[in-house]
Short mmCIF file of C-alpha atoms in Angstrom, two decimals:
data_model
loop_
_atom_site.label_atom_id
_atom_site.label_comp_id
_atom_site.label_asym_id
_atom_site.label_seq_id
_atom_site.Cartn_x
_atom_site.Cartn_y
_atom_site.Cartn_z
CA MET A 586 0.00 0.00 0.00
CA LEU A 587 1.34 3.39 -0.98
CA MET A 588 1.93 5.91 1.76
CA PRO A 589 0.46 9.41 1.35
CA ALA A 590 2.83 11.73 -0.46
CA ARG A 591 2.05 14.70 1.76
CA GLN A 592 3.79 15.02 5.11
CA GLU A 593 3.70 17.53 7.94
CA VAL A 594 7.41 18.35 8.05
CA ALA A 595 9.81 18.07 5.13
CA ALA A 596 13.44 17.04 5.42
CA ALA A 597 16.22 19.38 4.36
CA ALA A 598 17.21 18.92 0.72
CA PRO A 599 20.89 18.66 -0.30
CA SER A 600 22.50 22.02 -0.93
CA SER A 601 25.27 20.66 -3.16
CA TRP A 602 26.23 17.56 -5.15
CA LEU A 603 29.24 17.23 -2.86
CA GLU A 604 26.92 16.27 0.02
CA LEU A 605 25.99 13.06 -1.79
CA PRO A 606 28.26 9.99 -1.97
CA HIS A 607 30.30 10.24 -5.18
CA GLY A 608 28.41 13.46 -5.92
CA GLY A 609 30.66 14.61 -8.75
CA TRP A 610 30.24 11.29 -10.54
CA LEU A 611 26.45 11.35 -10.06
CA GLN A 612 26.28 14.86 -11.49
CA ALA A 613 28.28 13.87 -14.57
CA GLN A 614 26.19 10.74 -15.15
CA LEU A 615 22.90 12.64 -14.97
CA SER A 616 24.17 15.43 -17.22
CA GLN A 617 25.21 12.88 -19.81
CA ALA A 618 21.83 11.12 -19.69
CA LEU A 619 19.87 14.37 -20.08
CA ALA A 620 22.07 15.88 -22.80
CA PRO A 621 20.22 14.48 -25.87
CA HIS A 622 16.84 15.51 -24.43
CA CYS A 623 17.95 19.00 -23.43
CA ALA A 624 19.01 19.66 -27.03
CA LYS A 625 15.30 19.62 -27.96
CA VAL A 626 14.31 22.23 -25.36
CA PHE A 627 14.31 25.87 -26.42
CA GLY A 628 12.64 29.12 -25.48
CA TYR A 629 13.20 32.33 -23.52
CA TYR A 630 12.82 31.48 -19.80
CA LEU A 631 13.91 28.39 -17.85
CA ALA A 632 13.78 27.86 -14.09
CA ARG A 633 16.14 25.50 -12.26
CA VAL A 634 14.45 24.30 -9.08
CA GLY A 635 16.70 23.37 -6.16
CA HIS A 636 20.43 23.47 -5.50
CA LEU A 637 21.23 20.32 -7.46
CA ALA A 638 19.52 21.67 -10.57
CA HIS A 639 21.36 24.97 -10.06
CA GLU A 640 24.75 23.20 -10.20
CA LEU A 641 23.87 20.70 -12.94
CA GLU A 642 25.69 21.27 -16.23
CA LEU A 643 23.25 21.25 -19.13
CA ASN A 644 25.11 22.98 -21.93
CA GLU A 645 22.74 21.64 -24.59
CA LEU A 646 19.80 23.75 -23.36
CA ARG A 647 18.89 26.37 -25.95
CA VAL A 648 17.06 28.71 -23.58
CA ARG A 649 18.06 32.35 -23.57
CA HIS A 650 17.38 33.24 -19.93
CA GLN A 651 18.07 30.67 -17.21
CA PHE A 652 17.75 31.28 -13.46
CA SER A 653 17.70 29.15 -10.33
CA ALA A 654 15.08 29.09 -7.58
CA THR A 655 15.99 27.80 -4.11
CA ARG A 656 14.61 28.14 -0.60
CA SER A 657 17.83 29.70 0.71
CA GLY A 658 21.54 29.92 0.03
CA ALA A 659 22.86 29.98 -3.53
CA GLY A 660 20.23 30.81 -6.11
CA ASP A 661 18.87 33.72 -8.09
CA ILE A 662 15.44 33.59 -6.40
CA HIS A 663 14.49 32.46 -2.90
CA THR A 664 10.96 31.12 -2.80
CA ASP A 665 8.60 28.49 -1.45
CA PHE A 666 7.97 25.96 -4.20
CA GLU A 667 4.43 25.30 -3.00
CA TYR A 668 3.57 28.95 -3.75
CA TRP A 669 5.40 29.59 -7.01
CA PRO A 670 5.97 33.35 -7.57
CA PHE A 671 5.50 33.23 -11.34
CA ALA A 672 2.39 34.05 -13.31
CA GLU A 673 0.50 31.51 -15.36
CA GLY A 674 2.11 30.43 -18.62
CA VAL A 675 5.35 32.44 -18.47
CA LEU A 676 8.07 29.74 -18.39
CA ASP A 677 9.22 27.68 -21.34
CA ALA A 678 10.90 24.96 -19.26
CA VAL A 679 11.50 23.85 -15.68
CA VAL A 680 14.34 21.64 -14.46
CA MET A 681 13.95 20.03 -11.03
CA VAL A 682 16.58 17.62 -9.69
CA GLY A 683 16.49 15.85 -6.33
CA GLN A 684 13.98 18.31 -4.86
CA LEU A 685 10.56 16.65 -5.04
CA GLU A 686 11.62 14.04 -2.46
CA PHE A 687 12.19 16.74 0.16
CA GLU A 688 8.95 18.69 -0.31
CA ARG A 689 6.09 18.72 2.19
CA ASP A 690 3.44 18.48 -0.55
CA PRO A 691 4.93 17.21 -3.83
CA HIS A 692 1.51 17.28 -5.53
CA GLN A 693 1.19 21.01 -4.92
CA VAL A 694 4.74 21.62 -6.15
CA LEU A 695 4.00 19.88 -9.44
CA ARG A 696 0.77 21.83 -9.83
CA GLU A 697 2.69 25.08 -9.44
CA MET A 698 5.27 24.00 -11.99
CA SER A 699 2.49 23.08 -14.42
CA ARG A 700 0.67 26.38 -13.90
CA SER A 701 3.72 28.48 -14.74
CA LEU A 702 4.59 26.54 -17.90
CA ILE A 703 3.37 27.58 -21.32
CA ALA A 704 1.48 25.15 -23.54
CA ASP A 705 3.96 22.55 -24.86
CA GLY A 706 6.48 23.67 -22.24
CA HIS A 707 8.97 21.11 -20.89
CA LEU A 708 9.41 19.76 -17.39
CA ILE A 709 12.69 17.91 -16.82
CA LEU A 710 12.56 16.05 -13.53
CA ALA A 711 15.11 13.74 -11.91
CA GLY A 712 15.06 11.97 -8.57
CA LEU A 713 16.56 9.11 -6.63
CA ASN A 714 15.23 5.72 -7.61
CA PRO A 715 13.66 3.94 -4.58
CA LEU A 716 13.81 0.57 -6.36
CA CYS A 717 17.58 0.53 -6.91
CA PRO A 718 19.98 -1.58 -4.81
CA ALA A 719 21.28 1.58 -3.13
CA ARG A 720 17.93 2.00 -1.38
CA TRP A 721 18.68 -1.02 0.81
CA VAL A 722 21.70 0.81 2.14
CA GLY A 723 19.38 3.57 3.31
CA PHE A 724 17.45 1.17 5.52
CA TRP A 725 20.49 0.74 7.74
CA PRO A 726 19.71 2.74 10.93
CA PRO A 727 22.88 4.91 10.91
CA HIS A 728 21.97 6.08 7.38
CA LEU A 729 18.33 7.01 7.94
CA GLN A 730 19.04 10.64 8.80
CA GLN A 731 21.87 11.09 6.32
CA LEU A 732 21.75 12.30 2.74
CA PRO A 733 20.31 11.18 0.49
CA TRP A 734 18.29 8.75 2.64
CA ARG A 735 16.40 11.22 4.83
CA GLY A 736 13.99 12.21 2.05
CA ARG A 737 10.78 10.64 0.75
CA TYR A 738 11.40 8.73 -2.48
CA PHE A 739 8.80 8.02 -5.14
CA SER A 740 9.05 5.56 -7.99
CA ARG A 741 9.22 6.72 -11.56
CA ALA A 742 5.82 5.13 -12.29
CA ARG A 743 4.18 7.01 -9.43
CA VAL A 744 5.54 10.37 -10.56
CA CYS A 745 4.40 9.58 -14.12
CA ASP A 746 0.85 9.09 -12.81
CA TRP A 747 0.96 12.48 -11.11
CA LEU A 748 2.15 14.16 -14.30
CA ASN A 749 -0.50 12.44 -16.40
CA LEU A 750 -3.18 13.89 -14.14
CA LEU A 751 -1.75 17.34 -14.88
CA ASN A 752 -2.00 16.74 -18.66
CA PHE A 753 1.71 16.12 -19.17
CA GLU A 754 2.90 13.80 -21.90
CA ILE A 755 6.01 11.78 -20.99
CA VAL A 756 8.26 12.10 -24.02
CA ALA A 757 11.36 10.43 -22.52
CA SER A 758 12.34 8.58 -19.36
CA GLY A 759 15.07 6.32 -18.07
CA TYR A 760 17.55 5.43 -15.34
CA THR A 761 21.17 6.37 -14.90
CA ALA A 762 24.12 6.25 -12.48
CA PRO A 763 24.06 2.65 -11.17
CA SER A 764 25.61 2.89 -7.71
CA LEU A 765 25.22 1.77 -4.09
CA LEU A 766 25.79 5.39 -2.98
CA LEU A 767 28.43 4.38 -0.47
CA ALA A 768 31.25 6.89 -0.14
CA ARG A 769 33.74 4.27 1.05
CA THR A 770 33.46 2.10 -2.06
CA PRO A 771 36.46 2.53 -4.38
CA SER A 772 34.29 2.66 -7.49
CA PRO A 773 31.01 4.63 -7.68
CA SER A 774 29.28 1.94 -9.76
CA PHE A 775 30.79 -0.91 -7.69
CA GLY A 776 30.19 -3.53 -10.38
CA LEU A 777 26.65 -2.41 -11.22
CA SER A 778 27.53 -0.86 -14.58
CA HIS A 779 27.36 -4.21 -16.41
CA LEU A 780 24.15 -5.19 -14.61
CA SER A 781 22.52 -1.90 -15.63
CA GLN A 782 22.81 -2.89 -19.30
CA VAL A 783 20.42 -5.77 -18.60
CA LEU A 784 18.38 -4.21 -15.78
CA PRO A 785 18.31 -0.43 -16.24
CA ALA A 786 16.23 -0.04 -13.05
CA VAL A 787 19.36 -0.57 -10.91
CA GLY A 788 20.29 3.03 -11.69
CA SER A 789 20.30 5.21 -8.59
CA TRP A 790 18.59 8.07 -10.47
CA TYR A 791 15.55 8.17 -12.72
CA TYR A 792 14.70 11.02 -15.06
CA LEU A 793 11.56 12.17 -16.83
CA VAL A 794 11.12 14.60 -19.70
CA ALA A 795 7.49 15.69 -19.88
CA LYS A 796 5.65 18.10 -22.15
CA LYS A 797 2.64 20.08 -21.02
CA ARG A 798 -0.33 19.53 -23.30
CA GLU A 799 -3.39 21.73 -23.60
CA TYR A 800 -6.37 20.58 -25.59
CA PRO A 801 -8.68 23.48 -26.52
CA LEU A 802 -12.40 22.97 -26.39
CA THR A 803 -13.98 23.26 -29.82
CA PRO A 804 -17.68 24.17 -29.75
CA VAL A 805 -19.82 21.88 -31.87
CA ARG A 806 -22.95 23.37 -33.37
CA LEU A 807 -25.98 21.12 -33.34
CA LYS A 808 -27.62 20.69 -36.71
CA ARG A 809 -31.35 21.28 -36.55
CA PRO A 810 -33.48 19.03 -38.73
CA SER A 811 -34.82 20.99 -41.69
CA LYS A 812 -38.56 21.02 -42.20
CA THR A 813 -39.43 20.96 -45.89
CA PRO A 814 -42.61 22.92 -46.59
CA LEU A 815 -45.38 21.28 -48.66
CA ASN A 816 -45.10 23.66 -51.53
CA ALA A 817 -41.35 22.92 -51.83
CA VAL A 818 -42.03 19.30 -52.82
CA PRO A 819 -42.37 18.92 -56.62
CA ALA A 820 -45.87 18.18 -57.85
CA VAL A 821 -44.69 15.10 -59.75
CA GLN A 822 -43.31 13.63 -56.50
CA ARG A 823 -46.62 14.33 -54.70
CA ILE A 824 -48.51 12.43 -57.40
CA ASN A 825 -46.05 9.48 -57.32
CA ASP A 826 -46.34 9.29 -53.55
CA GLY A 827 -50.07 8.59 -53.85
CA GLY A 828 -51.22 12.08 -53.15
CA ARG A 829 -50.71 11.70 -49.42
CA TYR A 830 -49.73 15.31 -49.25
#
C-alpha cells in the first residue's frame, strides 16, 4: 500500500552535489543522460528548481534566460515551491533535480510548476530511484538521517501518474548512475555498470522529460433538422407518392 505523499514536516534537501556519496560522478552521469533531451528544449525562460539543478551542467539547453530558484543559500530567487511566484504560462521549461523528495506536498509543487509553464512547455525532472539496490543501504539505521536517505522517495511510475493527471505527456524517461551510494566504495558503480545494461532499473537516479499539453475545447454546433414545406415538394413527387400530401 502506498503511503500518502504529503507530510507535515519536510526534510532538508541537499545544498550541493558534494553532500551526496560520489556526488561529482552522479552529477556527470545525470548530465550525460539528459544531454540528448535537453538539445530539444528551447525558449526564452527556464527555471532551475533546487540546489542540485542549479549546479547541474546542461550545456545543450537552448534557452536564452536561465535562473535558479531555491529556498535559501545559492540561487537567483528564494521562494517556497508550493507557492510559485510566477504568473501563469510564463516559463518555457522547468528543471527540477532531487527536490521533489524533500517537499512537504509534492503534488502542490508539481501543480505550481504546471501552472507556470506555457502550452507545450517542458518539465525535466530527476530523482533518486527507490527501487535501486542503493535503497537497501538507506534502511540501515545509521543512514536514515543522512543524505540522500532522509527524504521521501517516489518511484518513476508514481511520478508519471501524477504528471498524467496534470495533462503532461512523458516524451522520454530512463535510469542512470548505477551505484550503491556508499562513499567508502572505491568505485562509484561498484560492479553495477554491467548489470545496468540488462536491468536499467538498478540506476540510482531516474529522469523524466514531460511536455505540457493543452487541448482546446472546440464548440460543436448542433444541426437542426430541416422542415421541408409542402409547396417545396415537386408536384410530380406528390402524385407518385399517392397524393398523401
